[in-house]
Short mmCIF file of C-alpha atoms in Angstrom, two decimals:
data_model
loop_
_atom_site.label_atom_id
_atom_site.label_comp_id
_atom_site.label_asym_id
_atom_site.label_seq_id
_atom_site.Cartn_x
_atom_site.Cartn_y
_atom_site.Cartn_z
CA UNK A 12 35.44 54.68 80.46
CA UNK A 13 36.43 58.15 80.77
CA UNK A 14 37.02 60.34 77.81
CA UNK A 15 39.47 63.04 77.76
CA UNK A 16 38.39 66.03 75.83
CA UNK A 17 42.22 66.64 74.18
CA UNK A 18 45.56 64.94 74.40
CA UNK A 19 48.27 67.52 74.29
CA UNK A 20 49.82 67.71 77.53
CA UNK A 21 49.25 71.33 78.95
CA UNK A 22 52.13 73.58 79.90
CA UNK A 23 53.87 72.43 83.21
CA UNK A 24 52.91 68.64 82.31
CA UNK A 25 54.96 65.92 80.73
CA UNK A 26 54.82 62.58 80.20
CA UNK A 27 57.46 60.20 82.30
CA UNK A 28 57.87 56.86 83.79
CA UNK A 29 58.51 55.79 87.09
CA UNK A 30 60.80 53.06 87.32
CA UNK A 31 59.74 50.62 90.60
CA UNK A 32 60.71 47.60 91.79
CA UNK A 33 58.82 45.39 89.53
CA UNK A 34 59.38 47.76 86.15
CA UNK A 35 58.32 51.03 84.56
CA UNK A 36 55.05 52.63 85.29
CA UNK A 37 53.96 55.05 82.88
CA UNK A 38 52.74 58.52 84.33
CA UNK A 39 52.05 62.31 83.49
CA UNK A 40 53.93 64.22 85.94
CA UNK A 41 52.71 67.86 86.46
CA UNK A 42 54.77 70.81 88.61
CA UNK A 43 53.33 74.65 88.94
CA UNK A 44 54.98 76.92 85.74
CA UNK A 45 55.65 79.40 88.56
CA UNK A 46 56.62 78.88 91.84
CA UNK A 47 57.73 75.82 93.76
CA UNK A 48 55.57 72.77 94.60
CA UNK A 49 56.13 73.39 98.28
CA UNK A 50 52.47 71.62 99.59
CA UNK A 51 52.35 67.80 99.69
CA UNK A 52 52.30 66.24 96.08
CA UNK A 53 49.05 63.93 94.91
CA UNK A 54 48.90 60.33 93.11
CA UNK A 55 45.47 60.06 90.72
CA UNK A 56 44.69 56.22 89.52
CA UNK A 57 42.10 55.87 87.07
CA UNK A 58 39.14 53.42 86.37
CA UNK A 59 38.72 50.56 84.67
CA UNK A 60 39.14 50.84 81.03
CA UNK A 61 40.49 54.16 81.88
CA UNK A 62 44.25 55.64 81.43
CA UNK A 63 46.22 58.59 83.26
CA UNK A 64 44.72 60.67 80.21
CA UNK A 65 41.56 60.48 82.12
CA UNK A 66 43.02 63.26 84.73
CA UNK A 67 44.83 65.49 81.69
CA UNK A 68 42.61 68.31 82.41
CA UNK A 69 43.01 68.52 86.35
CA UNK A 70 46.90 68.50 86.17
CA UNK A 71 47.71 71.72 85.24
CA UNK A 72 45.44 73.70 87.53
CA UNK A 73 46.10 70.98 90.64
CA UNK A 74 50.06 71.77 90.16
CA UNK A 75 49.36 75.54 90.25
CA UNK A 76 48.25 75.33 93.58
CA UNK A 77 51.59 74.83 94.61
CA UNK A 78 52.17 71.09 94.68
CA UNK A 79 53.55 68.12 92.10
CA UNK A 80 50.37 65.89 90.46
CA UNK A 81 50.85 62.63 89.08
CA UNK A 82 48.56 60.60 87.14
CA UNK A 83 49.43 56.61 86.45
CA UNK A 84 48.58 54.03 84.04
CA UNK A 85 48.33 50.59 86.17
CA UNK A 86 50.29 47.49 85.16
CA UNK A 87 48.92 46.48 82.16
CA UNK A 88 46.90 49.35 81.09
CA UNK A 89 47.82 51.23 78.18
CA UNK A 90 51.27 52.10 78.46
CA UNK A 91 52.06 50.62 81.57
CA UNK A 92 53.58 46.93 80.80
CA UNK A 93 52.09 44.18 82.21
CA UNK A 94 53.67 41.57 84.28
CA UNK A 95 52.96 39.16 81.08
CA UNK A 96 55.64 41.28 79.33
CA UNK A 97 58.11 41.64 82.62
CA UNK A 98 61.01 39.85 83.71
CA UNK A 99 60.92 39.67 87.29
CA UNK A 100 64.15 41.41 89.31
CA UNK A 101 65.68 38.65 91.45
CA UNK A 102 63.75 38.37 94.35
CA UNK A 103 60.54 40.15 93.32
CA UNK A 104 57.66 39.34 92.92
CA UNK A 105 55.61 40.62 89.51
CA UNK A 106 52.26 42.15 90.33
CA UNK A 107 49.56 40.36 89.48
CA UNK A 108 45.70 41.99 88.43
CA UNK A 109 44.09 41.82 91.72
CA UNK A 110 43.11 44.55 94.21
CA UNK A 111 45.82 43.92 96.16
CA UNK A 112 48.40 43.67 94.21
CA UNK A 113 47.01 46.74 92.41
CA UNK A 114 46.73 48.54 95.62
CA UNK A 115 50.77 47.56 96.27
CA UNK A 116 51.94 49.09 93.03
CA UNK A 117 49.98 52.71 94.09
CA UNK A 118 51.78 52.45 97.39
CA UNK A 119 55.32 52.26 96.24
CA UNK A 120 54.54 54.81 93.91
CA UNK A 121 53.67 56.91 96.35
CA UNK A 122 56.26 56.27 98.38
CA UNK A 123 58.75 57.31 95.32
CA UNK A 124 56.58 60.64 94.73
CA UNK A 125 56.75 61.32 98.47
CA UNK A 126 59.94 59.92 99.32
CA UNK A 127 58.93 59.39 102.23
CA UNK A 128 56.41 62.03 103.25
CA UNK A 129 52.75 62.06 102.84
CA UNK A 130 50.79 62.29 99.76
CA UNK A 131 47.18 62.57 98.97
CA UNK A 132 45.85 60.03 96.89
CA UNK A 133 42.88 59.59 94.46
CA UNK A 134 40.94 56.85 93.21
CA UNK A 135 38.38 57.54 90.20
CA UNK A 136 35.83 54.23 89.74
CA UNK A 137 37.73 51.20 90.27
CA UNK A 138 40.59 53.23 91.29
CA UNK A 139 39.10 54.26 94.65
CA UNK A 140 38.64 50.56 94.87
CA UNK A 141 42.47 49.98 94.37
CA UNK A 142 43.66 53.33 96.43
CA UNK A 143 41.21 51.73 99.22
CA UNK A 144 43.62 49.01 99.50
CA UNK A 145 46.68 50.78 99.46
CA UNK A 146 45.57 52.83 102.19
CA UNK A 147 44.27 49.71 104.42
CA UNK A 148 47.57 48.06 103.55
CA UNK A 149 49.13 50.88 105.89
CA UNK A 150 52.58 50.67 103.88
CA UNK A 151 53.13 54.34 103.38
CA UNK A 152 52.22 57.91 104.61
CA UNK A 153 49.13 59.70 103.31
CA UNK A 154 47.93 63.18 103.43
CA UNK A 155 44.37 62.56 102.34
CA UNK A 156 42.04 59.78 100.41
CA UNK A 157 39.59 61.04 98.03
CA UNK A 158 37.07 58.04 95.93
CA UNK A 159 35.73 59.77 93.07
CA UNK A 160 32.60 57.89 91.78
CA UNK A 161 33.31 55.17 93.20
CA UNK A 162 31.88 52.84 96.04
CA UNK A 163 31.54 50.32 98.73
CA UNK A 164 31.98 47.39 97.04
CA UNK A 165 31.15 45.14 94.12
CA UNK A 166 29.59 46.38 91.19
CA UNK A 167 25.93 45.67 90.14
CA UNK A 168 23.09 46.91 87.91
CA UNK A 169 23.21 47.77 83.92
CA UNK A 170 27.74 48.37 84.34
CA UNK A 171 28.28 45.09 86.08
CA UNK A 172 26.50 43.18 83.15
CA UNK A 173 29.04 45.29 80.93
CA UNK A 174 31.78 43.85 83.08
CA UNK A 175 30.27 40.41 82.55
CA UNK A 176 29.94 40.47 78.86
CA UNK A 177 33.56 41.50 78.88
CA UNK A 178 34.83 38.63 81.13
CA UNK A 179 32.90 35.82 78.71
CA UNK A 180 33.97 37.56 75.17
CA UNK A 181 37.44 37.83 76.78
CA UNK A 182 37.25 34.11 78.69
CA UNK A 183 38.44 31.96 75.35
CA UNK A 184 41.00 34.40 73.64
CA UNK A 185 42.58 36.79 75.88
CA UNK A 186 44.84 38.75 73.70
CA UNK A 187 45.12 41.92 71.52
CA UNK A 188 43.39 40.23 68.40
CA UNK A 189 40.86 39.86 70.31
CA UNK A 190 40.62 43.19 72.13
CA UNK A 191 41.23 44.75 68.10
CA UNK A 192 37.57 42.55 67.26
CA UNK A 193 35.78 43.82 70.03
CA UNK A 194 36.60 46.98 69.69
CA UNK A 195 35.45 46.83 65.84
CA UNK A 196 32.29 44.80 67.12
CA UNK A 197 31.11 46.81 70.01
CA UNK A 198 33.74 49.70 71.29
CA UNK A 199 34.39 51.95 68.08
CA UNK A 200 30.93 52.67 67.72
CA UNK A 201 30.53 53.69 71.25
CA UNK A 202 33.96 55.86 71.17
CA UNK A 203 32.09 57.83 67.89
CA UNK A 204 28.91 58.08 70.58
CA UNK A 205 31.35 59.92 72.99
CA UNK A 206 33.05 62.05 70.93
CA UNK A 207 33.46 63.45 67.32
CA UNK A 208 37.16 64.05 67.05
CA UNK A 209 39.10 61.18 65.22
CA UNK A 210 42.11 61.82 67.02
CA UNK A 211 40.06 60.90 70.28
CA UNK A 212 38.52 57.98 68.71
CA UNK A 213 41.89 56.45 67.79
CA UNK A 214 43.24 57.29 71.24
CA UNK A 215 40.28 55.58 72.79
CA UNK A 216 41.04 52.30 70.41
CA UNK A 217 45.02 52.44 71.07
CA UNK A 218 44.44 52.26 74.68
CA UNK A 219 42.32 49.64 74.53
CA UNK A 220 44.32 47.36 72.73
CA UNK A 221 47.88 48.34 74.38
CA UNK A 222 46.30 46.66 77.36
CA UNK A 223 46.23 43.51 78.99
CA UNK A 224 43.54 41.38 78.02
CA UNK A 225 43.75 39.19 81.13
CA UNK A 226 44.24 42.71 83.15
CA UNK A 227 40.81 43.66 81.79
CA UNK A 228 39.54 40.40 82.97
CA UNK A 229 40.93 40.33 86.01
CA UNK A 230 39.96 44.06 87.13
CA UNK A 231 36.33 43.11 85.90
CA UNK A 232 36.68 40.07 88.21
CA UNK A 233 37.01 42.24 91.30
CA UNK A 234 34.67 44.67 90.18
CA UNK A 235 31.45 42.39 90.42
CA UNK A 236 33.22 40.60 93.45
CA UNK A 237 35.08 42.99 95.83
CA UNK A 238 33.45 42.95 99.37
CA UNK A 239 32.64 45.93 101.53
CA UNK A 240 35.56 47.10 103.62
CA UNK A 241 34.39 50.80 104.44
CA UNK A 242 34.15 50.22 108.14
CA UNK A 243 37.92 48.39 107.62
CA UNK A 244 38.87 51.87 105.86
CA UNK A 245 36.64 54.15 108.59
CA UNK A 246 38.52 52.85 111.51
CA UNK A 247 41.97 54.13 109.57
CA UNK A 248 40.57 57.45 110.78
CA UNK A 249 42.07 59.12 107.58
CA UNK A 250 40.59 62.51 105.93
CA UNK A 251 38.95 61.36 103.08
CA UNK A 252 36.59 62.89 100.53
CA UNK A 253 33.85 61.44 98.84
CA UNK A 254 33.16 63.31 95.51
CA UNK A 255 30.91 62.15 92.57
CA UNK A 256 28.62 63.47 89.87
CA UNK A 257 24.80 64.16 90.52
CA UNK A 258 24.17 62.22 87.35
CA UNK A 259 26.29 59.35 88.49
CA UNK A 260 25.46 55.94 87.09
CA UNK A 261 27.82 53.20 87.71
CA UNK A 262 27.91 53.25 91.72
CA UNK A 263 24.09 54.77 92.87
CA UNK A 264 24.64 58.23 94.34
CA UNK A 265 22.43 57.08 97.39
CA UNK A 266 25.01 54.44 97.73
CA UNK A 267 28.19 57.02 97.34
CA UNK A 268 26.27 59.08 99.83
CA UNK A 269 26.03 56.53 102.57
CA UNK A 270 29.22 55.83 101.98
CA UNK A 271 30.61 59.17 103.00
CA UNK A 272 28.52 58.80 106.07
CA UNK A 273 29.75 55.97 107.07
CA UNK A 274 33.72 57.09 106.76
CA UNK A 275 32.45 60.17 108.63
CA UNK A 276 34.27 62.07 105.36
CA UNK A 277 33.45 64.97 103.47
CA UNK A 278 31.23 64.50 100.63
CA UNK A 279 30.78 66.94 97.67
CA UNK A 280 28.80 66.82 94.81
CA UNK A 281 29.04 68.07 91.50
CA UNK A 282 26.25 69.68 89.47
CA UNK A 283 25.71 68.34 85.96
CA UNK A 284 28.94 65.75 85.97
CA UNK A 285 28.03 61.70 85.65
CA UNK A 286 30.55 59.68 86.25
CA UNK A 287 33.93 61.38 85.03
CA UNK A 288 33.69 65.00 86.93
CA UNK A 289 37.35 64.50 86.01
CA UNK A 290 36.35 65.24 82.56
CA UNK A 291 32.81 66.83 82.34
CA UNK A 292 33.77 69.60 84.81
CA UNK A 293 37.65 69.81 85.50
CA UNK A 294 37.09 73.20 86.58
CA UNK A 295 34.94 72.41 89.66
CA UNK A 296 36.96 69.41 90.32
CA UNK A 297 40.19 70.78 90.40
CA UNK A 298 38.90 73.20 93.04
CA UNK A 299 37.20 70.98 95.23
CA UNK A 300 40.46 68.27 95.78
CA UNK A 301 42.18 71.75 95.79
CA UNK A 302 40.15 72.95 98.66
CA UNK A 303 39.89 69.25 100.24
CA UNK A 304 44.12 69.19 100.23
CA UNK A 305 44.65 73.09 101.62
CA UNK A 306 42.18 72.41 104.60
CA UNK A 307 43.93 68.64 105.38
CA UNK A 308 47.39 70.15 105.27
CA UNK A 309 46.07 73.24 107.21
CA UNK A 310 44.61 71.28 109.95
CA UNK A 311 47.83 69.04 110.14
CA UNK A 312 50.22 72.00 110.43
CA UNK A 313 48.31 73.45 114.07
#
């Protein structure tokens, strides 16, 4: 999970929901103090485990370039409701936990950030593996696609026997008692490892246990099982950008690399981040999708 260094939104950020078709989406919605957003706005979707809080220190300085950010929390995840909670509209249908569906709810939210015009979109971990499918669904206009530590399919190695001991203490009791025990078993003391400040720590827990047990199942379901569908996503001919830590650990960086060759995208690497440059180095980050979006738009304006 990621771990956002402070909470407070900064100035030129605020916290809003976007209503769609199925129900509310929670979201932190971030326009330049000065200026007008006059270049194409951007969608972030976090990781598993993670939260739009994950991307709290990019917002600011990504909206001062000149364009509107927003960061979402996906159905079921933290302060997003899931569709266990939902009444479904007359004649839609509730979105389930899978890629897919996943992948449907990020495209009609881009569609109601864009209205209509493209958008550049970013996937951090399992994210890139749920932006991946809005773009191959081919529902809605986009600028750019940029998977931040993320990769070509399913997860394996030390994470992926995380993901596993999650699915079987989650199998038997799916619900918020029993996300509340395993934090107390297992998570708290690895929220104290990651950070000192209490107020972090209690974040950490309430967005753990505001979400959807069977989400958290479900997501960790496609994680160790999602196939490979970069050549699917290559032959979109799409700018994308390929950006991950050096010290990345969930997806191999020799994996993340091939990867980039294989979508013919850019690829950029940061120096001393793992696998939340999003957090460990906002400052390099924020420049590099800021960079990545200028030269897209550029090249689309000739």
């Amino acid at each position: 999970m990621s771990t956002p260094t402070f909470l407070d939104p900064p100035p030129g950020v605020r916290r809003a929901d976007l209503h769609l078709s199925h129900g509310p989406v929670a979201a932190l919605r971030a326009l330049p103090t000065s200026g007008g957003a006059e270049l194409a706005p951007a969608v972030l979707v976090h990781g598993f485990t993670g939260s739009k809080e994950d991307f709290i220190a990019l917002l600011q300085s990504l909206a001062q370039a000149g364009r509107e950010v927003v960061a979402i929390d996906l159905p079921g995840t933290y302060e997003s409701p899931g569709p266990e909670t939902l009444t479904a509209p007359p004649g839609v249908q509730l979105p389930d936990y899978r890629l897919s569906s996943l992948g449907g709810v990020v495209a009609e939210v881009v569609d109601e950030v864009g209205n209509g015009s493209p958008v550049h979109l970013v996937g951090h971990s399992f994210g890139g593996l749920v932006v991946r499918e809005t773009a191959l669904s081919e529902r809605v206009a986009l600028a750019s696609l940029t998977l931040m530590c993320s990769g070509p399919g399913a997860l394996e190695g030390d994470r992926a026997t995380g993901a596993r001991n999650l699915i079987a203490a989650l199998s038997m009791d799916p619900s918020t008692a029993r996300l509340q025990e395993l934090w107390d078993e297992q998570f708290d003391s690895e929220a104290r490892q990651r950070t000192a400040d209490p107020g972090i720590q209690d974040f950490l827990r309430r967005r753990l246990v505001s979400s959807s047990a069977m989400g958290l199942m479900r997501t960790a379901e496609d994680l160790l099982g999602t196939a490979d569908r970069v050549d699917e996503l290559a032959a979109l001919d799409l700018p994308t950008l390929v950006l991950y830590g050096e010290n990345d650990d969930t997806w191999s960086t020799d994996e993340q690399a091939e990867m980039a060759q294989r979508l013919d995208a850019q690829r950029l690497v940061v120096p001393g981040a793992g696998h939340s440059p999003n957090v460990e180095a906002p400052e390099t980050t924020s420049s590099a999708l800021t960079s990545f979006w200028n030269q897209t738009e550029s090249v689309g304006r000739r």
